[in-house]
Amino acid sequence: MPSYRITVPLGRLAPGVDPAVVLPAVADRVSQTATVEATDVSVVRSTARITVRFGADDDATAETIARSALARSLELAAVAGSATLTRRVRSVWEPVCAL
């Protein structure tokens, strides 16, 4: 089963949202339909970025899962750039689509 990852750059949090709940909430959304393999929070160019890696059967399924996760992200925070979906091919993450 291929590995995919959704990467979402986050901006301002919605009022009352604790920063510590954003990544678990997005990962929980992914876990409702896929196996979450890894999660990560990083800061790139002063912007928080969350990444959720998961398994899916094909690109179309992965995109559906990623769009659901992105919707959850948007409930909690403003997206501060382009969210992306990538697929692992050997040792390289190849773009699938922008979300």
PDB file of N, CA and C in Angstrom:
ATOM      1  N   MET A   1       0.851  -1.170   0.000  1.00  0.00           N
ATOM      2  CA  MET A   1       0.000   0.000   0.000  1.00  0.00           C
ATOM      3  C   MET A   1       0.902   1.239   0.000  1.00  0.00           C
ATOM      4  N   PRO A   2       0.665   2.162  -0.911  1.00  0.00           N
ATOM      5  CA  PRO A   2       1.490   3.374  -0.973  1.00  0.00           C
ATOM      6  C   PRO A   2       1.319   4.258   0.267  1.00  0.00           C
ATOM      7  N   SER A   3       2.366   4.996   0.586  1.00  0.00           N
ATOM      8  CA  SER A   3       2.312   5.999   1.649  1.00  0.00           C
ATOM      9  C   SER A   3       2.090   7.362   1.030  1.00  0.00           C
ATOM     10  N   TYR A   4       1.268   8.148   1.688  1.00  0.00           N
ATOM     11  CA  TYR A   4       0.970   9.506   1.270  1.00  0.00           C
ATOM     12  C   TYR A   4       1.186  10.422   2.464  1.00  0.00           C
ATOM     13  N   ARG A   5       1.333  11.709   2.179  1.00  0.00           N
ATOM     14  CA  ARG A   5       1.362  12.670   3.270  1.00  0.00           C
ATOM     15  C   ARG A   5       0.681  13.953   2.836  1.00  0.00           C
ATOM     16  N   ILE A   6      -0.049  14.509   3.775  1.00  0.00           N
ATOM     17  CA  ILE A   6      -0.652  15.817   3.585  1.00  0.00           C
ATOM     18  C   ILE A   6       0.173  16.789   4.420  1.00  0.00           C
ATOM     19  N   THR A   7       0.526  17.906   3.798  1.00  0.00           N
ATOM     20  CA  THR A   7       1.284  18.946   4.483  1.00  0.00           C
ATOM     21  C   THR A   7       0.454  20.218   4.435  1.00  0.00           C
ATOM     22  N   VAL A   8       0.189  20.780   5.624  1.00  0.00           N
ATOM     23  CA  VAL A   8      -0.673  21.954   5.726  1.00  0.00           C
ATOM     24  C   VAL A   8       0.047  23.054   6.495  1.00  0.00           C
ATOM     25  N   PRO A   9       0.343  24.180   5.842  1.00  0.00           N
ATOM     26  CA  PRO A   9       0.920  25.322   6.554  1.00  0.00           C
ATOM     27  C   PRO A   9      -0.200  26.077   7.272  1.00  0.00           C
ATOM     28  N   LEU A  10      -0.037  26.303   8.567  1.00  0.00           N
ATOM     29  CA  LEU A  10      -1.095  26.919   9.361  1.00  0.00           C
ATOM     30  C   LEU A  10      -0.770  28.356   9.728  1.00  0.00           C
ATOM     31  N   GLY A  11      -1.795  29.176   9.716  1.00  0.00           N
ATOM     32  CA  GLY A  11      -1.668  30.563  10.143  1.00  0.00           C
ATOM     33  C   GLY A  11      -2.349  30.749  11.487  1.00  0.00           C
ATOM     34  N   ARG A  12      -3.112  31.804  11.600  1.00  0.00           N
ATOM     35  CA  ARG A  12      -3.783  32.157  12.849  1.00  0.00           C
ATOM     36  C   ARG A  12      -4.805  31.086  13.250  1.00  0.00           C
ATOM     37  N   LEU A  13      -4.786  30.728  14.526  1.00  0.00           N
ATOM     38  CA  LEU A  13      -5.749  29.766  15.044  1.00  0.00           C
ATOM     39  C   LEU A  13      -7.111  30.418  15.209  1.00  0.00           C
ATOM     40  N   ALA A  14      -8.144  29.613  15.099  1.00  0.00           N
ATOM     41  CA  ALA A  14      -9.492  30.100  15.369  1.00  0.00           C
ATOM     42  C   ALA A  14      -9.577  30.475  16.848  1.00  0.00           C
ATOM     43  N   PRO A  15     -10.445  31.414  17.199  1.00  0.00           N
ATOM     44  CA  PRO A  15     -10.570  31.819  18.606  1.00  0.00           C
ATOM     45  C   PRO A  15     -10.850  30.622  19.510  1.00  0.00           C
ATOM     46  N   GLY A  16     -10.101  30.546  20.606  1.00  0.00           N
ATOM     47  CA  GLY A  16     -10.307  29.499  21.605  1.00  0.00           C
ATOM     48  C   GLY A  16      -9.660  28.166  21.289  1.00  0.00           C
ATOM     49  N   VAL A  17      -8.964  28.040  20.170  1.00  0.00           N
ATOM     50  CA  VAL A  17      -8.332  26.775  19.794  1.00  0.00           C
ATOM     51  C   VAL A  17      -6.956  26.679  20.448  1.00  0.00           C
ATOM     52  N   ASP A  18      -6.733  25.601  21.166  1.00  0.00           N
ATOM     53  CA  ASP A  18      -5.438  25.322  21.786  1.00  0.00           C
ATOM     54  C   ASP A  18      -4.512  24.764  20.706  1.00  0.00           C
ATOM     55  N   PRO A  19      -3.320  25.342  20.521  1.00  0.00           N
ATOM     56  CA  PRO A  19      -2.408  24.855  19.483  1.00  0.00           C
ATOM     57  C   PRO A  19      -2.086  23.365  19.598  1.00  0.00           C
ATOM     58  N   ALA A  20      -2.117  22.850  20.813  1.00  0.00           N
ATOM     59  CA  ALA A  20      -1.764  21.446  21.033  1.00  0.00           C
ATOM     60  C   ALA A  20      -2.792  20.474  20.467  1.00  0.00           C
ATOM     61  N   VAL A  21      -3.984  20.938  20.121  1.00  0.00           N
ATOM     62  CA  VAL A  21      -5.015  20.020  19.613  1.00  0.00           C
ATOM     63  C   VAL A  21      -5.070  19.944  18.097  1.00  0.00           C
ATOM     64  N   VAL A  22      -4.386  20.849  17.395  1.00  0.00           N
ATOM     65  CA  VAL A  22      -4.534  20.919  15.945  1.00  0.00           C
ATOM     66  C   VAL A  22      -4.037  19.647  15.265  1.00  0.00           C
ATOM     67  N   LEU A  23      -2.788  19.266  15.486  1.00  0.00           N
ATOM     68  CA  LEU A  23      -2.252  18.068  14.830  1.00  0.00           C
ATOM     69  C   LEU A  23      -3.029  16.804  15.213  1.00  0.00           C
ATOM     70  N   PRO A  24      -3.302  16.552  16.503  1.00  0.00           N
ATOM     71  CA  PRO A  24      -4.086  15.355  16.832  1.00  0.00           C
ATOM     72  C   PRO A  24      -5.475  15.349  16.198  1.00  0.00           C
ATOM     73  N   ALA A  25      -6.100  16.514  16.085  1.00  0.00           N
ATOM     74  CA  ALA A  25      -7.436  16.572  15.487  1.00  0.00           C
ATOM     75  C   ALA A  25      -7.390  16.223  14.005  1.00  0.00           C
ATOM     76  N   VAL A  26      -6.380  16.726  13.310  1.00  0.00           N
ATOM     77  CA  VAL A  26      -6.248  16.424  11.885  1.00  0.00           C
ATOM     78  C   VAL A  26      -5.888  14.950  11.693  1.00  0.00           C
ATOM     79  N   ALA A  27      -4.968  14.438  12.504  1.00  0.00           N
ATOM     80  CA  ALA A  27      -4.589  13.018  12.421  1.00  0.00           C
ATOM     81  C   ALA A  27      -5.781  12.117  12.741  1.00  0.00           C
ATOM     82  N   ASP A  28      -6.604  12.546  13.685  1.00  0.00           N
ATOM     83  CA  ASP A  28      -7.801  11.763  14.022  1.00  0.00           C
ATOM     84  C   ASP A  28      -8.747  11.696  12.832  1.00  0.00           C
ATOM     85  N   ARG A  29      -8.890  12.795  12.106  1.00  0.00           N
ATOM     86  CA  ARG A  29      -9.750  12.811  10.917  1.00  0.00           C
ATOM     87  C   ARG A  29      -9.224  11.818   9.880  1.00  0.00           C
ATOM     88  N   VAL A  30      -7.906  11.808   9.672  1.00  0.00           N
ATOM     89  CA  VAL A  30      -7.306  10.863   8.720  1.00  0.00           C
ATOM     90  C   VAL A  30      -7.524   9.427   9.199  1.00  0.00           C
ATOM     91  N   SER A  31      -7.371   9.193  10.495  1.00  0.00           N
ATOM     92  CA  SER A  31      -7.460   7.825  11.028  1.00  0.00           C
ATOM     93  C   SER A  31      -8.859   7.232  10.924  1.00  0.00           C
ATOM     94  N   GLN A  32      -9.852   8.047  10.639  1.00  0.00           N
ATOM     95  CA  GLN A  32     -11.206   7.530  10.473  1.00  0.00           C
ATOM     96  C   GLN A  32     -11.348   6.688   9.213  1.00  0.00           C
ATOM     97  N   THR A  33     -10.445   6.894   8.220  1.00  0.00           N
ATOM     98  CA  THR A  33     -10.545   6.151   6.971  1.00  0.00           C
ATOM     99  C   THR A  33      -9.226   5.551   6.491  1.00  0.00           C
ATOM    100  N   ALA A  34      -8.138   5.813   7.227  1.00  0.00           N
ATOM    101  CA  ALA A  34      -6.826   5.308   6.809  1.00  0.00           C
ATOM    102  C   ALA A  34      -5.965   5.055   8.040  1.00  0.00           C
ATOM    103  N   THR A  35      -4.880   4.339   7.826  1.00  0.00           N
ATOM    104  CA  THR A  35      -3.919   4.113   8.897  1.00  0.00           C
ATOM    105  C   THR A  35      -2.910   5.254   8.908  1.00  0.00           C
ATOM    106  N   VAL A  36      -2.838   5.959  10.033  1.00  0.00           N
ATOM    107  CA  VAL A  36      -1.866   7.034  10.183  1.00  0.00           C
ATOM    108  C   VAL A  36      -0.520   6.398  10.503  1.00  0.00           C
ATOM    109  N   GLU A  37       0.480   6.729   9.705  1.00  0.00           N
ATOM    110  CA  GLU A  37       1.816   6.162   9.872  1.00  0.00           C
ATOM    111  C   GLU A  37       2.727   7.062  10.702  1.00  0.00           C
ATOM    112  N   ALA A  38       2.555   8.384  10.588  1.00  0.00           N
ATOM    113  CA  ALA A  38       3.399   9.323  11.320  1.00  0.00           C
ATOM    114  C   ALA A  38       2.763  10.709  11.278  1.00  0.00           C
ATOM    115  N   THR A  39       3.133  11.538  12.253  1.00  0.00           N
ATOM    116  CA  THR A  39       2.700  12.929  12.278  1.00  0.00           C
ATOM    117  C   THR A  39       3.896  13.797  12.653  1.00  0.00           C
ATOM    118  N   ASP A  40       3.824  15.077  12.264  1.00  0.00           N
ATOM    119  CA  ASP A  40       4.933  15.974  12.565  1.00  0.00           C
ATOM    120  C   ASP A  40       4.444  17.412  12.561  1.00  0.00           C
ATOM    121  N   VAL A  41       5.059  18.215  13.417  1.00  0.00           N
ATOM    122  CA  VAL A  41       4.864  19.659  13.407  1.00  0.00           C
ATOM    123  C   VAL A  41       6.232  20.270  13.189  1.00  0.00           C
ATOM    124  N   SER A  42       6.312  21.225  12.278  1.00  0.00           N
ATOM    125  CA  SER A  42       7.577  21.918  12.046  1.00  0.00           C
ATOM    126  C   SER A  42       7.283  23.389  11.792  1.00  0.00           C
ATOM    127  N   VAL A  43       8.327  24.184  11.812  1.00  0.00           N
ATOM    128  CA  VAL A  43       8.203  25.600  11.485  1.00  0.00           C
ATOM    129  C   VAL A  43       9.132  25.862  10.307  1.00  0.00           C
ATOM    130  N   VAL A  44       8.543  26.346   9.221  1.00  0.00           N
ATOM    131  CA  VAL A  44       9.295  26.641   8.007  1.00  0.00           C
ATOM    132  C   VAL A  44       9.027  28.096   7.639  1.00  0.00           C
ATOM    133  N   ARG A  45      10.082  28.891   7.569  1.00  0.00           N
ATOM    134  CA  ARG A  45       9.960  30.325   7.248  1.00  0.00           C
ATOM    135  C   ARG A  45       8.922  31.000   8.135  1.00  0.00           C
ATOM    136  N   SER A  46       9.010  30.760   9.424  1.00  0.00           N
ATOM    137  CA  SER A  46       8.137  31.359  10.444  1.00  0.00           C
ATOM    138  C   SER A  46       6.676  30.927  10.353  1.00  0.00           C
ATOM    139  N   THR A  47       6.394  29.846   9.640  1.00  0.00           N
ATOM    140  CA  THR A  47       5.026  29.340   9.518  1.00  0.00           C
ATOM    141  C   THR A  47       4.963  27.922  10.059  1.00  0.00           C
ATOM    142  N   ALA A  48       4.019  27.675  10.979  1.00  0.00           N
ATOM    143  CA  ALA A  48       3.815  26.321  11.489  1.00  0.00           C
ATOM    144  C   ALA A  48       3.283  25.449  10.359  1.00  0.00           C
ATOM    145  N   ARG A  49       3.776  24.223  10.317  1.00  0.00           N
ATOM    146  CA  ARG A  49       3.354  23.291   9.268  1.00  0.00           C
ATOM    147  C   ARG A  49       3.107  21.941   9.911  1.00  0.00           C
ATOM    148  N   ILE A  50       1.926  21.370   9.647  1.00  0.00           N
ATOM    149  CA  ILE A  50       1.645  20.021  10.132  1.00  0.00           C
ATOM    150  C   ILE A  50       1.704  19.053   8.956  1.00  0.00           C
ATOM    151  N   THR A  51       2.184  17.859   9.264  1.00  0.00           N
ATOM    152  CA  THR A  51       2.278  16.808   8.255  1.00  0.00           C
ATOM    153  C   THR A  51       1.706  15.532   8.848  1.00  0.00           C
ATOM    154  N   VAL A  52       0.829  14.887   8.093  1.00  0.00           N
ATOM    155  CA  VAL A  52       0.262  13.597   8.492  1.00  0.00           C
ATOM    156  C   VAL A  52       0.542  12.609   7.367  1.00  0.00           C
ATOM    157  N   ARG A  53       1.237  11.534   7.719  1.00  0.00           N
ATOM    158  CA  ARG A  53       1.558  10.473   6.752  1.00  0.00           C
ATOM    159  C   ARG A  53       0.592   9.315   6.977  1.00  0.00           C
ATOM    160  N   PHE A  54       0.080   8.770   5.867  1.00  0.00           N
ATOM    161  CA  PHE A  54      -0.919   7.709   5.967  1.00  0.00           C
ATOM    162  C   PHE A  54      -0.839   6.783   4.763  1.00  0.00           C
ATOM    163  N   GLY A  55      -1.444   5.624   4.880  1.00  0.00           N
ATOM    164  CA  GLY A  55      -1.509   4.673   3.775  1.00  0.00           C
ATOM    165  C   GLY A  55      -2.861   4.757   3.092  1.00  0.00           C
ATOM    166  N   ALA A  56      -2.854   4.586   1.774  1.00  0.00           N
ATOM    167  CA  ALA A  56      -4.097   4.564   0.995  1.00  0.00           C
ATOM    168  C   ALA A  56      -3.876   3.688  -0.233  1.00  0.00           C
ATOM    169  N   ASP A  57      -4.957   3.169  -0.786  1.00  0.00           N
ATOM    170  CA  ASP A  57      -4.873   2.259  -1.923  1.00  0.00           C
ATOM    171  C   ASP A  57      -4.425   2.929  -3.218  1.00  0.00           C
ATOM    172  N   ASP A  58      -4.847   4.186  -3.420  1.00  0.00           N
ATOM    173  CA  ASP A  58      -4.530   4.863  -4.683  1.00  0.00           C
ATOM    174  C   ASP A  58      -4.621   6.372  -4.492  1.00  0.00           C
ATOM    175  N   ASP A  59      -4.231   7.098  -5.531  1.00  0.00           N
ATOM    176  CA  ASP A  59      -4.213   8.561  -5.452  1.00  0.00           C
ATOM    177  C   ASP A  59      -5.588   9.157  -5.185  1.00  0.00           C
ATOM    178  N   ALA A  60      -6.607   8.625  -5.826  1.00  0.00           N
ATOM    179  CA  ALA A  60      -7.960   9.173  -5.659  1.00  0.00           C
ATOM    180  C   ALA A  60      -8.437   9.028  -4.216  1.00  0.00           C
ATOM    181  N   THR A  61      -8.203   7.873  -3.620  1.00  0.00           N
ATOM    182  CA  THR A  61      -8.580   7.648  -2.223  1.00  0.00           C
ATOM    183  C   THR A  61      -7.785   8.563  -1.309  1.00  0.00           C
ATOM    184  N   ALA A  62      -6.491   8.683  -1.569  1.00  0.00           N
ATOM    185  CA  ALA A  62      -5.636   9.542  -0.755  1.00  0.00           C
ATOM    186  C   ALA A  62      -6.091  10.998  -0.838  1.00  0.00           C
ATOM    187  N   GLU A  63      -6.487  11.434  -2.029  1.00  0.00           N
ATOM    188  CA  GLU A  63      -6.944  12.815  -2.168  1.00  0.00           C
ATOM    189  C   GLU A  63      -8.224  13.061  -1.381  1.00  0.00           C
ATOM    190  N   THR A  64      -9.134  12.102  -1.386  1.00  0.00           N
ATOM    191  CA  THR A  64     -10.368  12.231  -0.600  1.00  0.00           C
ATOM    192  C   THR A  64     -10.040  12.347   0.888  1.00  0.00           C
ATOM    193  N   ILE A  65      -9.134  11.506   1.366  1.00  0.00           N
ATOM    194  CA  ILE A  65      -8.719  11.532   2.763  1.00  0.00           C
ATOM    195  C   ILE A  65      -8.056  12.874   3.091  1.00  0.00           C
ATOM    196  N   ALA A  66      -7.182  13.329   2.205  1.00  0.00           N
ATOM    197  CA  ALA A  66      -6.460  14.581   2.432  1.00  0.00           C
ATOM    198  C   ALA A  66      -7.414  15.772   2.458  1.00  0.00           C
ATOM    199  N   ARG A  67      -8.397  15.792   1.580  1.00  0.00           N
ATOM    200  CA  ARG A  67      -9.352  16.916   1.564  1.00  0.00           C
ATOM    201  C   ARG A  67     -10.183  16.946   2.847  1.00  0.00           C
ATOM    202  N   SER A  68     -10.516  15.784   3.375  1.00  0.00           N
ATOM    203  CA  SER A  68     -11.223  15.725   4.651  1.00  0.00           C
ATOM    204  C   SER A  68     -10.344  16.265   5.777  1.00  0.00           C
ATOM    205  N   ALA A  69      -9.071  15.888   5.772  1.00  0.00           N
ATOM    206  CA  ALA A  69      -8.134  16.383   6.781  1.00  0.00           C
ATOM    207  C   ALA A  69      -7.948  17.889   6.650  1.00  0.00           C
ATOM    208  N   LEU A  70      -7.885  18.384   5.424  1.00  0.00           N
ATOM    209  CA  LEU A  70      -7.743  19.817   5.205  1.00  0.00           C
ATOM    210  C   LEU A  70      -8.969  20.561   5.739  1.00  0.00           C
ATOM    211  N   ALA A  71     -10.146  19.999   5.530  1.00  0.00           N
ATOM    212  CA  ALA A  71     -11.366  20.620   6.056  1.00  0.00           C
ATOM    213  C   ALA A  71     -11.285  20.735   7.576  1.00  0.00           C
ATOM    214  N   ARG A  72     -10.768  19.708   8.230  1.00  0.00           N
ATOM    215  CA  ARG A  72     -10.610  19.743   9.691  1.00  0.00           C
ATOM    216  C   ARG A  72      -9.597  20.821  10.065  1.00  0.00           C
ATOM    217  N   SER A  73      -8.518  20.943   9.310  1.00  0.00           N
ATOM    218  CA  SER A  73      -7.526  21.983   9.564  1.00  0.00           C
ATOM    219  C   SER A  73      -8.170  23.361   9.496  1.00  0.00           C
ATOM    220  N   LEU A  74      -9.015  23.570   8.482  1.00  0.00           N
ATOM    221  CA  LEU A  74      -9.651  24.865   8.292  1.00  0.00           C
ATOM    222  C   LEU A  74     -10.642  25.198   9.402  1.00  0.00           C
ATOM    223  N   GLU A  75     -11.197  24.174  10.074  1.00  0.00           N
ATOM    224  CA  GLU A  75     -12.072  24.414  11.209  1.00  0.00           C
ATOM    225  C   GLU A  75     -11.288  24.991  12.385  1.00  0.00           C
ATOM    226  N   LEU A  76      -9.996  24.665  12.462  1.00  0.00           N
ATOM    227  CA  LEU A  76      -9.179  25.027  13.614  1.00  0.00           C
ATOM    228  C   LEU A  76      -8.266  26.218  13.378  1.00  0.00           C
ATOM    229  N   ALA A  77      -7.853  26.427  12.147  1.00  0.00           N
ATOM    230  CA  ALA A  77      -6.877  27.487  11.862  1.00  0.00           C
ATOM    231  C   ALA A  77      -6.967  27.914  10.406  1.00  0.00           C
ATOM    232  N   ALA A  78      -6.453  29.100  10.152  1.00  0.00           N
ATOM    233  CA  ALA A  78      -6.331  29.563   8.773  1.00  0.00           C
ATOM    234  C   ALA A  78      -5.159  28.840   8.126  1.00  0.00           C
ATOM    235  N   VAL A  79      -5.312  28.452   6.876  1.00  0.00           N
ATOM    236  CA  VAL A  79      -4.210  27.838   6.145  1.00  0.00           C
ATOM    237  C   VAL A  79      -3.387  28.969   5.541  1.00  0.00           C
ATOM    238  N   ALA A  80      -2.081  28.951   5.834  1.00  0.00           N
ATOM    239  CA  ALA A  80      -1.201  30.060   5.455  1.00  0.00           C
ATOM    240  C   ALA A  80      -0.361  29.721   4.242  1.00  0.00           C
ATOM    241  N   GLY A  81      -0.957  29.122   3.255  1.00  0.00           N
ATOM    242  CA  GLY A  81      -0.229  28.737   2.056  1.00  0.00           C
ATOM    243  C   GLY A  81      -0.897  27.531   1.439  1.00  0.00           C
ATOM    244  N   SER A  82      -0.232  26.920   0.503  1.00  0.00           N
ATOM    245  CA  SER A  82      -0.803  25.781  -0.209  1.00  0.00           C
ATOM    246  C   SER A  82      -0.597  24.479   0.559  1.00  0.00           C
ATOM    247  N   ALA A  83      -1.698  23.796   0.819  1.00  0.00           N
ATOM    248  CA  ALA A  83      -1.615  22.445   1.361  1.00  0.00           C
ATOM    249  C   ALA A  83      -1.308  21.513   0.197  1.00  0.00           C
ATOM    250  N   THR A  84      -0.544  20.477   0.460  1.00  0.00           N
ATOM    251  CA  THR A  84      -0.164  19.563  -0.615  1.00  0.00           C
ATOM    252  C   THR A  84      -0.351  18.109  -0.200  1.00  0.00           C
ATOM    253  N   LEU A  85      -0.551  17.271  -1.204  1.00  0.00           N
ATOM    254  CA  LEU A  85      -0.593  15.827  -1.030  1.00  0.00           C
ATOM    255  C   LEU A  85       0.548  15.247  -1.850  1.00  0.00           C
ATOM    256  N   THR A  86       1.371  14.417  -1.207  1.00  0.00           N
ATOM    257  CA  THR A  86       2.478  13.772  -1.897  1.00  0.00           C
ATOM    258  C   THR A  86       2.426  12.269  -1.668  1.00  0.00           C
ATOM    259  N   ARG A  87       3.055  11.517  -2.582  1.00  0.00           N
ATOM    260  CA  ARG A  87       3.103  10.047  -2.507  1.00  0.00           C
ATOM    261  C   ARG A  87       4.571   9.633  -2.466  1.00  0.00           C
ATOM    262  N   ARG A  88       4.860   8.651  -1.631  1.00  0.00           N
ATOM    263  CA  ARG A  88       6.231   8.137  -1.516  1.00  0.00           C
ATOM    264  C   ARG A  88       6.491   7.162  -2.653  1.00  0.00           C
ATOM    265  N   VAL A  89       7.516   7.447  -3.448  1.00  0.00           N
ATOM    266  CA  VAL A  89       7.965   6.565  -4.520  1.00  0.00           C
ATOM    267  C   VAL A  89       9.449   6.324  -4.275  1.00  0.00           C
ATOM    268  N   ARG A  90       9.766   5.115  -3.865  1.00  0.00           N
ATOM    269  CA  ARG A  90      11.116   4.758  -3.433  1.00  0.00           C
ATOM    270  C   ARG A  90      11.535   5.671  -2.281  1.00  0.00           C
ATOM    271  N   SER A  91      12.494   6.526  -2.475  1.00  0.00           N
ATOM    272  CA  SER A  91      12.938   7.394  -1.378  1.00  0.00           C
ATOM    273  C   SER A  91      12.559   8.857  -1.596  1.00  0.00           C
ATOM    274  N   VAL A  92      11.628   9.108  -2.515  1.00  0.00           N
ATOM    275  CA  VAL A  92      11.271  10.478  -2.878  1.00  0.00           C
ATOM    276  C   VAL A  92       9.765  10.694  -2.672  1.00  0.00           C
ATOM    277  N   TRP A  93       9.408  11.891  -2.171  1.00  0.00           N
ATOM    278  CA  TRP A  93       8.002  12.284  -2.069  1.00  0.00           C
ATOM    279  C   TRP A  93       7.629  13.027  -3.348  1.00  0.00           C
ATOM    280  N   GLU A  94       6.758  12.419  -4.145  1.00  0.00           N
ATOM    281  CA  GLU A  94       6.337  13.010  -5.416  1.00  0.00           C
ATOM    282  C   GLU A  94       4.978  13.693  -5.236  1.00  0.00           C
ATOM    283  N   PRO A  95       4.802  14.878  -5.829  1.00  0.00           N
ATOM    284  CA  PRO A  95       3.528  15.577  -5.705  1.00  0.00           C
ATOM    285  C   PRO A  95       2.383  14.803  -6.358  1.00  0.00           C
ATOM    286  N   VAL A  96       1.247  14.791  -5.679  1.00  0.00           N
ATOM    287  CA  VAL A  96       0.020  14.233  -6.249  1.00  0.00           C
ATOM    288  C   VAL A  96      -0.881  15.384  -6.662  1.00  0.00           C
ATOM    289  N   CYS A  97      -1.112  16.328  -5.721  1.00  0.00           N
ATOM    290  CA  CYS A  97      -1.930  17.491  -6.033  1.00  0.00           C
ATOM    291  C   CYS A  97      -1.794  18.548  -4.955  1.00  0.00           C
ATOM    292  N   ALA A  98      -2.181  19.762  -5.327  1.00  0.00           N
ATOM    293  CA  ALA A  98      -2.341  20.834  -4.359  1.00  0.00           C
ATOM    294  C   ALA A  98      -3.778  20.743  -3.847  1.00  0.00           C
ATOM    295  N   LEU A  99      -3.961  21.075  -2.600  1.00  0.00           N
ATOM    296  CA  LEU A  99      -5.316  20.961  -2.022  1.00  0.00           C
ATOM    297  C   LEU A  99      -5.924  22.332  -1.779  1.00  0.00           C
TER     298      LEU A  99
END
